[in-house]
PDB file of C-alpha atoms in Angstrom:
ATOM      1  CA  MET A   1      67.632 101.283  63.801  1.00 86.00           C
ATOM      2  CA  LYS A   2      64.074 102.481  63.281  1.00 95.00           C
ATOM      3  CA  ARG A   3      61.477 100.192  61.713  1.00 97.00           C
ATOM      4  CA  LEU A   4      57.783 100.646  61.030  1.00 97.00           C
ATOM      5  CA  ILE A   5      55.112  97.949  60.838  1.00 97.00           C
ATOM      6  CA  VAL A   6      51.955  99.250  59.180  1.00 97.00           C
ATOM      7  CA  ASN A   7      49.311  96.593  59.845  1.00 97.00           C
ATOM      8  CA  ALA A   8      45.837  96.413  58.316  1.00 97.00           C
ATOM      9  CA  ASP A   9      43.286  94.827  60.619  1.00 97.00           C
ATOM     10  CA  ASP A  10      40.108  93.066  59.419  1.00 98.00           C
ATOM     11  CA  PHE A  11      41.734  91.511  56.342  1.00 98.00           C
ATOM     12  CA  GLY A  12      39.088  89.167  54.927  1.00 98.00           C
ATOM     13  CA  ARG A  13      36.142  90.994  56.473  1.00 98.00           C
ATOM     14  CA  HIS A  14      35.064  92.491  53.119  1.00 98.00           C
ATOM     15  CA  GLU A  15      36.489  92.496  49.589  1.00 98.00           C
ATOM     16  CA  LEU A  16      36.770  96.302  49.698  1.00 98.00           C
ATOM     17  CA  ILE A  17      39.130  95.911  52.655  1.00 98.00           C
ATOM     18  CA  ASN A  18      41.114  93.288  50.746  1.00 98.00           C
ATOM     19  CA  ARG A  19      41.448  95.620  47.767  1.00 98.00           C
ATOM     20  CA  ALA A  20      42.742  98.341  50.076  1.00 98.00           C
ATOM     21  CA  VAL A  21      45.340  95.963  51.534  1.00 98.00           C
ATOM     22  CA  GLU A  22      46.450  95.088  48.017  1.00 98.00           C
ATOM     23  CA  ARG A  23      46.766  98.735  46.993  1.00 98.00           C
ATOM     24  CA  ALA A  24      48.505  99.769  50.216  1.00 98.00           C
ATOM     25  CA  PHE A  25      51.038  96.965  49.769  1.00 98.00           C
ATOM     26  CA  ASN A  26      51.701  97.603  46.085  1.00 98.00           C
ATOM     27  CA  THR A  27      51.859 101.405  46.199  1.00 98.00           C
ATOM     28  CA  GLY A  28      52.386 102.238  49.866  1.00 98.00           C
ATOM     29  CA  CYS A  29      54.204 101.264  53.050  1.00 98.00           C
ATOM     30  CA  LEU A  30      51.868  98.530  54.324  1.00 98.00           C
ATOM     31  CA  ARG A  31      53.690  95.238  54.853  1.00 98.00           C
ATOM     32  CA  SER A  32      51.426  93.441  57.307  1.00 98.00           C
ATOM     33  CA  ALA A  33      47.772  92.446  57.695  1.00 98.00           C
ATOM     34  CA  THR A  34      45.780  90.340  60.124  1.00 98.00           C
ATOM     35  CA  LEU A  35      43.250  87.920  58.723  1.00 98.00           C
ATOM     36  CA  MET A  36      39.737  87.510  60.126  1.00 98.00           C
ATOM     37  CA  ALA A  37      38.870  83.824  59.791  1.00 98.00           C
ATOM     38  CA  GLY A  38      35.120  84.403  59.980  1.00 98.00           C
ATOM     39  CA  GLY A  39      35.087  87.186  57.402  1.00 98.00           C
ATOM     40  CA  ILE A  40      32.879  86.892  54.327  1.00 98.00           C
ATOM     41  CA  ALA A  41      35.871  87.641  52.092  1.00 98.00           C
ATOM     42  CA  PHE A  42      38.228  85.168  53.785  1.00 98.00           C
ATOM     43  CA  ASN A  43      38.905  83.072  50.679  1.00 98.00           C
ATOM     44  CA  ASP A  44      39.653  86.150  48.592  1.00 98.00           C
ATOM     45  CA  ALA A  45      42.047  87.422  51.257  1.00 98.00           C
ATOM     46  CA  ALA A  46      43.831  84.073  51.559  1.00 98.00           C
ATOM     47  CA  GLN A  47      44.438  83.926  47.810  1.00 98.00           C
ATOM     48  CA  LEU A  48      45.601  87.542  47.779  1.00 98.00           C
ATOM     49  CA  ALA A  49      48.022  86.897  50.636  1.00 98.00           C
ATOM     50  CA  LYS A  50      49.654  84.113  48.639  1.00 97.00           C
ATOM     51  CA  ARG A  51      50.177  86.463  45.691  1.00 97.00           C
ATOM     52  CA  LEU A  52      51.638  89.366  47.666  1.00 97.00           C
ATOM     53  CA  THR A  53      55.158  88.165  48.348  1.00 95.00           C
ATOM     54  CA  GLY A  54      56.474  90.061  51.343  1.00 95.00           C
ATOM     55  CA  LEU A  55      53.124  90.655  53.016  1.00 98.00           C
ATOM     56  CA  GLY A  56      53.254  89.325  56.561  1.00 98.00           C
ATOM     57  CA  VAL A  57      49.924  87.801  57.571  1.00 98.00           C
ATOM     58  CA  GLY A  58      48.779  87.376  61.156  1.00 98.00           C
ATOM     59  CA  ILE A  59      45.546  86.145  62.685  1.00 98.00           C
ATOM     60  CA  HIS A  60      42.928  88.633  63.864  1.00 98.00           C
ATOM     61  CA  PHE A  61      41.321  86.542  66.614  1.00 98.00           C
ATOM     62  CA  THR A  62      37.652  87.510  66.883  1.00 98.00           C
ATOM     63  CA  LEU A  63      35.224  87.127  69.792  1.00 98.00           C
ATOM     64  CA  ALA A  64      32.962  90.147  69.208  1.00 98.00           C
ATOM     65  CA  ASN A  65      31.488  92.033  66.254  1.00 96.00           C
ATOM     66  CA  GLY A  66      31.823  89.227  63.754  1.00 96.00           C
ATOM     67  CA  ASN A  67      31.025  85.664  62.760  1.00 97.00           C
ATOM     68  CA  PRO A  68      32.272  82.519  64.509  1.00 98.00           C
ATOM     69  CA  VAL A  69      33.949  79.658  62.683  1.00 98.00           C
ATOM     70  CA  LEU A  70      32.435  76.921  64.845  1.00 98.00           C
ATOM     71  CA  PRO A  71      28.722  76.084  64.699  1.00 98.00           C
ATOM     72  CA  PRO A  72      26.843  78.283  67.201  1.00 97.00           C
ATOM     73  CA  ASN A  73      25.554  75.269  69.147  1.00 98.00           C
ATOM     74  CA  GLU A  74      29.157  74.391  70.050  1.00 98.00           C
ATOM     75  CA  ILE A  75      29.871  77.821  71.572  1.00 98.00           C
ATOM     76  CA  PRO A  76      26.568  78.975  73.090  1.00 98.00           C
ATOM     77  CA  SER A  77      28.161  81.324  75.632  1.00 98.00           C
ATOM     78  CA  LEU A  78      29.851  83.328  72.864  1.00 98.00           C
ATOM     79  CA  VAL A  79      26.968  83.973  70.482  1.00 98.00           C
ATOM     80  CA  THR A  80      23.570  85.631  70.321  1.00 98.00           C
ATOM     81  CA  GLU A  81      20.304  83.915  69.403  1.00 96.00           C
ATOM     82  CA  GLU A  82      21.161  84.749  65.789  1.00 97.00           C
ATOM     83  CA  GLY A  83      24.372  82.700  66.042  1.00 97.00           C
ATOM     84  CA  ILE A  84      26.788  85.597  65.730  1.00 98.00           C
ATOM     85  CA  PHE A  85      29.153  87.199  68.221  1.00 98.00           C
ATOM     86  CA  TYR A  86      27.885  89.982  70.466  1.00 98.00           C
ATOM     87  CA  ALA A  87      28.049  93.447  68.908  1.00 95.00           C
ATOM     88  CA  ASP A  88      31.192  94.839  70.540  1.00 95.00           C
ATOM     89  CA  TYR A  89      33.846  94.381  73.203  1.00 93.00           C
ATOM     90  CA  ILE A  90      31.690  96.122  75.822  1.00 93.00           C
ATOM     91  CA  GLN A  91      28.928  93.537  75.544  1.00 96.00           C
ATOM     92  CA  PHE A  92      31.488  90.721  75.472  1.00 97.00           C
ATOM     93  CA  LEU A  93      33.303  92.011  78.564  1.00 95.00           C
ATOM     94  CA  LYS A  94      30.094  92.459  80.539  1.00 96.00           C
ATOM     95  CA  ARG A  95      29.288  88.801  79.912  1.00 98.00           C
ATOM     96  CA  TYR A  96      32.878  87.685  80.497  1.00 97.00           C
ATOM     97  CA  LEU A  97      33.253  89.524  83.800  1.00 96.00           C
ATOM     98  CA  SER A  98      29.898  88.226  85.043  1.00 98.00           C
ATOM     99  CA  GLY A  99      30.938  84.618  84.385  1.00 98.00           C
ATOM    100  CA  LYS A 100      28.656  84.052  81.400  1.00 98.00           C
ATOM    101  CA  VAL A 101      31.484  83.217  78.966  1.00 98.00           C
ATOM    102  CA  ALA A 102      33.028  79.747  79.039  1.00 98.00           C
ATOM    103  CA  LEU A 103      36.800  79.901  78.549  1.00 98.00           C
ATOM    104  CA  ALA A 104      36.737  76.389  77.121  1.00 98.00           C
ATOM    105  CA  GLU A 105      34.489  77.698  74.336  1.00 98.00           C
ATOM    106  CA  VAL A 106      36.815  80.655  73.788  1.00 98.00           C
ATOM    107  CA  LYS A 107      39.719  78.250  73.342  1.00 98.00           C
ATOM    108  CA  SER A 108      37.744  76.012  70.979  1.00 98.00           C
ATOM    109  CA  GLU A 109      36.586  78.911  68.797  1.00 98.00           C
ATOM    110  CA  LEU A 110      39.988  80.601  68.607  1.00 98.00           C
ATOM    111  CA  ALA A 111      41.629  77.252  67.822  1.00 98.00           C
ATOM    112  CA  ALA A 112      39.107  76.756  65.005  1.00 98.00           C
ATOM    113  CA  GLN A 113      39.921  80.198  63.610  1.00 98.00           C
ATOM    114  CA  LEU A 114      43.619  79.356  63.678  1.00 98.00           C
ATOM    115  CA  ASN A 115      43.036  75.963  62.050  1.00 98.00           C
ATOM    116  CA  LYS A 116      40.989  77.522  59.256  1.00 98.00           C
ATOM    117  CA  ILE A 117      43.843  79.843  58.336  1.00 98.00           C
ATOM    118  CA  SER A 118      46.381  77.027  58.581  1.00 96.00           C
ATOM    119  CA  ARG A 119      44.274  74.873  56.251  1.00 97.00           C
ATOM    120  CA  ALA A 120      44.317  77.729  53.751  1.00 97.00           C
ATOM    121  CA  GLY A 121      48.076  77.226  53.480  1.00 97.00           C
ATOM    122  CA  LEU A 122      49.233  80.448  55.134  1.00 97.00           C
ATOM    123  CA  SER A 123      52.180  80.771  57.508  1.00 95.00           C
ATOM    124  CA  LEU A 124      51.389  83.340  60.189  1.00 97.00           C
ATOM    125  CA  THR A 125      53.745  86.028  61.477  1.00 97.00           C
ATOM    126  CA  HIS A 126      51.829  87.126  64.571  1.00 98.00           C
ATOM    127  CA  VAL A 127      48.607  87.238  66.558  1.00 98.00           C
ATOM    128  CA  ASP A 128      46.325  90.106  67.488  1.00 98.00           C
ATOM    129  CA  SER A 129      42.579  90.447  67.969  1.00 97.00           C
ATOM    130  CA  HIS A 130      39.479  92.339  66.985  1.00 96.00           C
ATOM    131  CA  GLN A 131      38.827  95.129  69.489  1.00 94.00           C
ATOM    132  CA  HIS A 132      41.951  94.104  71.441  1.00 94.00           C
ATOM    133  CA  LEU A 133      40.314  91.269  73.389  1.00 96.00           C
ATOM    134  CA  HIS A 134      43.543  89.250  73.482  1.00 97.00           C
ATOM    135  CA  HIS A 135      44.715  91.653  76.203  1.00 96.00           C
ATOM    136  CA  VAL A 136      42.002  90.479  78.610  1.00 96.00           C
ATOM    137  CA  PRO A 137      43.342  88.268  81.435  1.00 97.00           C
ATOM    138  CA  GLY A 138      42.371  84.670  80.824  1.00 97.00           C
ATOM    139  CA  ILE A 139      42.000  85.241  77.099  1.00 98.00           C
ATOM    140  CA  THR A 140      45.648  86.329  76.910  1.00 98.00           C
ATOM    141  CA  GLU A 141      46.721  82.919  78.216  1.00 98.00           C
ATOM    142  CA  VAL A 142      44.513  81.111  75.682  1.00 98.00           C
ATOM    143  CA  VAL A 143      45.995  83.157  72.840  1.00 98.00           C
ATOM    144  CA  LEU A 144      49.568  82.604  74.013  1.00 98.00           C
ATOM    145  CA  ASP A 145      48.967  78.854  74.327  1.00 98.00           C
ATOM    146  CA  LEU A 146      47.591  78.697  70.780  1.00 98.00           C
ATOM    147  CA  ALA A 147      50.384  80.844  69.391  1.00 98.00           C
ATOM    148  CA  THR A 148      53.062  78.711  71.058  1.00 97.00           C
ATOM    149  CA  SER A 149      51.502  75.470  69.820  1.00 97.00           C
ATOM    150  CA  ALA A 150      51.305  76.836  66.276  1.00 97.00           C
ATOM    151  CA  GLY A 151      54.869  78.183  66.297  1.00 96.00           C
ATOM    152  CA  ILE A 152      53.732  81.801  66.016  1.00 97.00           C
ATOM    153  CA  ARG A 153      56.319  83.930  67.744  1.00 96.00           C
ATOM    154  CA  SER A 154      55.031  87.506  67.729  1.00 98.00           C
ATOM    155  CA  MET A 155      52.022  89.342  69.142  1.00 98.00           C
ATOM    156  CA  ARG A 156      50.572  92.828  69.043  1.00 97.00           C
ATOM    157  CA  VAL A 157      50.766  94.792  72.268  1.00 95.00           C
ATOM    158  CA  ALA A 158      48.419  97.771  71.956  1.00 93.00           C
ATOM    159  CA  ASN A 159      50.212  99.983  74.455  1.00 88.00           C
ATOM    160  CA  ALA A 160      49.127 103.210  72.769  1.00 74.00           C
ATOM    161  CA  ARG A 161      50.235 106.584  74.030  1.00 64.00           C
ATOM    162  CA  LEU A 162      47.465 108.156  76.042  1.00 53.00           C
ATOM    163  CA  PHE A 163      47.379 111.327  73.990  1.00 52.00           C
ATOM    164  CA  ASP A 164      47.549 109.875  70.480  1.00 54.00           C
ATOM    165  CA  GLY A 165      44.405 111.067  68.724  1.00 50.00           C
ATOM    166  CA  GLU A 166      41.525 113.014  70.194  1.00 53.00           C
ATOM    167  CA  LEU A 167      40.651 112.867  73.873  1.00 44.00           C
ATOM    168  CA  ASP A 168      37.251 114.508  73.605  1.00 46.00           C
ATOM    169  CA  SER A 169      35.444 112.388  76.184  1.00 47.00           C
ATOM    170  CA  LEU A 170      36.041 110.777  79.555  1.00 45.00           C
ATOM    171  CA  GLY A 171      35.146 107.426  78.009  1.00 49.00           C
ATOM    172  CA  LYS A 172      38.028 107.620  75.529  1.00 51.00           C
ATOM    173  CA  PHE A 173      40.456 108.556  78.295  1.00 47.00           C
ATOM    174  CA  VAL A 174      39.354 105.702  80.549  1.00 52.00           C
ATOM    175  CA  GLY A 175      39.327 103.268  77.620  1.00 58.00           C
ATOM    176  CA  ARG A 176      42.883 104.079  76.551  1.00 63.00           C
ATOM    177  CA  LEU A 177      44.155 104.021  80.107  1.00 66.00           C
ATOM    178  CA  GLY A 178      42.568 100.628  80.699  1.00 77.00           C
ATOM    179  CA  LEU A 179      43.842  99.166  77.432  1.00 85.00           C
ATOM    180  CA  SER A 180      47.349 100.459  78.103  1.00 86.00           C
ATOM    181  CA  SER A 181      47.359  98.834  81.538  1.00 89.00           C
ATOM    182  CA  LEU A 182      46.141  95.502  80.171  1.00 93.00           C
ATOM    183  CA  ALA A 183      48.658  95.685  77.311  1.00 93.00           C
ATOM    184  CA  LYS A 184      51.580  96.062  79.713  1.00 93.00           C
ATOM    185  CA  VAL A 185      50.501  92.936  81.582  1.00 95.00           C
ATOM    186  CA  ALA A 186      49.990  91.002  78.341  1.00 96.00           C
ATOM    187  CA  ALA A 187      53.474  92.049  77.171  1.00 95.00           C
ATOM    188  CA  ARG A 188      55.068  90.620  80.312  1.00 96.00           C
ATOM    189  CA  LYS A 189      53.220  87.334  79.837  1.00 97.00           C
ATOM    190  CA  ALA A 190      54.312  87.177  76.187  1.00 97.00           C
ATOM    191  CA  ARG A 191      57.968  87.789  77.037  1.00 95.00           C
ATOM    192  CA  LYS A 192      57.921  84.900  79.502  1.00 96.00           C
ATOM    193  CA  ARG A 193      56.800  82.691  76.616  1.00 96.00           C
ATOM    194  CA  HIS A 194      59.496  84.098  74.282  1.00 95.00           C
ATOM    195  CA  ILE A 195      56.818  85.718  72.121  1.00 97.00           C
ATOM    196  CA  ALA A 196      57.993  89.054  70.780  1.00 96.00           C
ATOM    197  CA  ALA A 197      56.168  92.337  70.297  1.00 96.00           C
ATOM    198  CA  PRO A 198      57.169  95.667  68.759  1.00 96.00           C
ATOM    199  CA  GLU A 199      58.636  98.099  71.253  1.00 94.00           C
ATOM    200  CA  HIS A 200      56.061 100.760  70.415  1.00 94.00           C
ATOM    201  CA  PHE A 201      52.434 100.949  69.281  1.00 93.00           C
ATOM    202  CA  ALA A 202      51.082 103.978  67.465  1.00 88.00           C
ATOM    203  CA  GLY A 203      47.639 103.038  66.239  1.00 73.00           C
ATOM    204  CA  ILE A 204      44.785 105.266  67.321  1.00 65.00           C
ATOM    205  CA  VAL A 205      42.653 102.953  69.430  1.00 56.00           C
ATOM    206  CA  ALA A 206      39.452 104.944  70.022  1.00 49.00           C
ATOM    207  CA  GLY A 207      38.024 104.794  66.526  1.00 58.00           C
ATOM    208  CA  GLU A 208      39.693 107.796  64.919  1.00 72.00           C
ATOM    209  CA  SER A 209      41.441 107.426  61.583  1.00 85.00           C
ATOM    210  CA  VAL A 210      45.181 107.413  60.934  1.00 92.00           C
ATOM    211  CA  THR A 211      45.740 110.347  58.590  1.00 93.00           C
ATOM    212  CA  GLU A 212      48.598 111.593  56.448  1.00 95.00           C
ATOM    213  CA  THR A 213      49.275 114.252  59.096  1.00 93.00           C
ATOM    214  CA  PHE A 214      49.402 111.596  61.830  1.00 91.00           C
ATOM    215  CA  MET A 215      51.835 109.493  59.797  1.00 94.00           C
ATOM    216  CA  LEU A 216      54.131 112.414  59.002  1.00 95.00           C
ATOM    217  CA  LYS A 217      54.268 113.450  62.664  1.00 93.00           C
ATOM    218  CA  LEU A 218      54.914 109.858  63.715  1.00 93.00           C
ATOM    219  CA  ILE A 219      57.768 109.464  61.232  1.00 96.00           C
ATOM    220  CA  GLU A 220      59.319 112.761  62.313  1.00 97.00           C
ATOM    221  CA  ASN A 221      59.355 111.647  65.955  1.00 94.00           C
ATOM    222  CA  LEU A 222      59.753 107.895  65.534  1.00 95.00           C
ATOM    223  CA  ARG A 223      61.486 106.197  68.423  1.00 94.00           C
ATOM    224  CA  GLY A 224      64.229 103.595  68.087  1.00 95.00           C
ATOM    225  CA  GLY A 225      63.294  99.977  67.533  1.00 95.00           C
ATOM    226  CA  THR A 226      60.076  98.807  65.898  1.00 96.00           C
ATOM    227  CA  THR A 227      56.766 100.679  65.980  1.00 96.00           C
ATOM    228  CA  GLU A 228      53.452  99.177  64.881  1.00 96.00           C
ATOM    229  CA  VAL A 229      50.752 101.367  63.360  1.00 96.00           C
ATOM    230  CA  MET A 230      47.313  99.752  63.443  1.00 95.00           C
ATOM    231  CA  LEU A 231      44.815 100.838  60.818  1.00 94.00           C
ATOM    232  CA  HIS A 232      41.682  99.756  58.957  1.00 96.00           C
ATOM    233  CA  PRO A 233      41.994 100.781  55.308  1.00 97.00           C
ATOM    234  CA  GLY A 234      39.222 100.436  52.752  1.00 98.00           C
ATOM    235  CA  THR A 235      38.253 101.673  49.310  1.00 98.00           C
ATOM    236  CA  ASP A 236      34.619 102.762  49.797  1.00 97.00           C
ATOM    237  CA  ASN A 237      33.518 104.488  53.005  1.00 97.00           C
ATOM    238  CA  GLN A 238      29.808 104.409  52.278  1.00 97.00           C
ATOM    239  CA  THR A 239      29.691 100.672  51.733  1.00 98.00           C
ATOM    240  CA  LEU A 240      32.072  99.752  54.539  1.00 97.00           C
ATOM    241  CA  CYS A 241      30.531 102.039  57.158  1.00 96.00           C
ATOM    242  CA  GLY A 242      27.184 100.413  56.513  1.00 96.00           C
ATOM    243  CA  PHE A 243      28.561  96.882  56.416  1.00 96.00           C
ATOM    244  CA  CYS A 244      30.739  97.246  59.533  1.00 95.00           C
ATOM    245  CA  GLN A 245      28.225  99.459  61.384  1.00 92.00           C
ATOM    246  CA  TRP A 246      31.130 101.766  62.149  1.00 91.00           C
ATOM    247  CA  ASN A 247      31.496 105.422  61.197  1.00 93.00           C
ATOM    248  CA  HIS A 248      35.143 105.164  60.192  1.00 93.00           C
ATOM    249  CA  ASP A 249      37.184 106.868  57.472  1.00 94.00           C
ATOM    250  CA  PHE A 250      38.609 103.790  55.789  1.00 96.00           C
ATOM    251  CA  GLU A 251      39.576 105.778  52.682  1.00 97.00           C
ATOM    252  CA  ALA A 252      41.625 108.286  54.693  1.00 95.00           C
ATOM    253  CA  GLU A 253      43.719 105.500  56.162  1.00 96.00           C
ATOM    254  CA  LEU A 254      44.375 104.028  52.737  1.00 97.00           C
ATOM    255  CA  ALA A 255      45.366 107.481  51.492  1.00 97.00           C
ATOM    256  CA  ALA A 256      47.682 108.002  54.478  1.00 97.00           C
ATOM    257  CA  VAL A 257      49.785 104.884  53.893  1.00 97.00           C
ATOM    258  CA  THR A 258      49.997 105.409  50.128  1.00 98.00           C
ATOM    259  CA  SER A 259      50.763 109.132  50.403  1.00 98.00           C
ATOM    260  CA  PRO A 260      53.831 110.229  48.390  1.00 98.00           C
ATOM    261  CA  LYS A 261      54.706 112.574  51.264  1.00 98.00           C
ATOM    262  CA  VAL A 262      54.684 109.694  53.743  1.00 98.00           C
ATOM    263  CA  LEU A 263      56.738 107.433  51.475  1.00 98.00           C
ATOM    264  CA  SER A 264      59.233 110.238  50.884  1.00 98.00           C
ATOM    265  CA  ALA A 265      59.523 110.908  54.625  1.00 98.00           C
ATOM    266  CA  LEU A 266      60.259 107.236  55.304  1.00 98.00           C
ATOM    267  CA  ALA A 267      62.987 107.258  52.658  1.00 98.00           C
ATOM    268  CA  ASP A 268      64.485 110.511  53.919  1.00 97.00           C
ATOM    269  CA  LYS A 269      64.659 109.162  57.476  1.00 97.00           C
ATOM    270  CA  ASN A 270      65.957 105.752  56.307  1.00 97.00           C
ATOM    271  CA  ILE A 271      63.081 104.001  58.087  1.00 97.00           C
ATOM    272  CA  SER A 272      62.327 100.451  56.964  1.00 96.00           C
ATOM    273  CA  ALA A 273      58.748  99.321  56.408  1.00 97.00           C
ATOM    274  CA  VAL A 274      58.615  95.699  57.644  1.00 97.00           C
ATOM    275  CA  ASN A 275      56.269  93.037  59.015  1.00 97.00           C
ATOM    276  CA  PHE A 276      56.264  91.054  62.264  1.00 97.00           C
ATOM    277  CA  GLY A 277      58.469  88.331  60.841  1.00 93.00           C
ATOM    278  CA  GLY A 278      61.725  90.017  61.746  1.00 82.00           C
ATOM    279  CA  LEU A 279      61.105  90.773  65.415  1.00 87.00           C
ATOM    280  CA  SER A 280      63.610  89.645  68.038  1.00 67.00           C
ATOM    281  CA  HIS A 281      62.338  86.856  70.306  1.00 57.00           C
ATOM    282  CA  ASP A 282      64.754  87.281  73.186  1.00 49.00           C
ATOM    283  CA  ALA A 283      63.196  87.032  76.619  1.00 43.00           C
TER     284      ALA A 283
END
């Protein structure tokens, strides 16, 4: 059996992302999204998730490039003088690896993010993280502890193929190789805790967009089991690129997962579009 999880990250970060999730669910093959508890459009996303029966919602744990849930004075090692997270995973990791990040604060902040979503009345299908920081040793254990305590039984493992997308710089090559190595270790830790993950991951992890062409090629060569595709859809590139400070083609990703050609290819190949809720949890 071949199954495809198309997951929208950053749900709740902006209303234009929420609208894209809604459209991709109603007219496309998206059946999963991960909610950013500190997003400015969190309440809108939570209400939307309750209306979209069949949308699996996970938590998009955030430690960089976003807003904390706890007051900044409770997590001083995680935030800048402005009270927000550091700009990206590179800045976070430099601080983390030099001992400037307190793991106790990481646990408190991630627990607060999880509690906020639980208080909104949502049952979560899985965990992942913004910029893949849940794969970092030490943080992986915190995330698995929280997931186990909350009864969440699935997790993203971003073990992307090295040659998915463009490899036009040494930095991209090293980044993918490093993430793949960390993902393999995180997967082993998850299995020991009976937390499941899709067998395959097909999101492009270096910032490029998932396109219609990418989706059609993926479907044509889809491997057995379950494959997750990570993407960041949106309805207005100009607004979202400025807001997120990221030169990303949000509209192209929305178009890819609502493409009639893609939907037809899934039907022709008898591939089911699903969410994380149906994964096997065998060790």
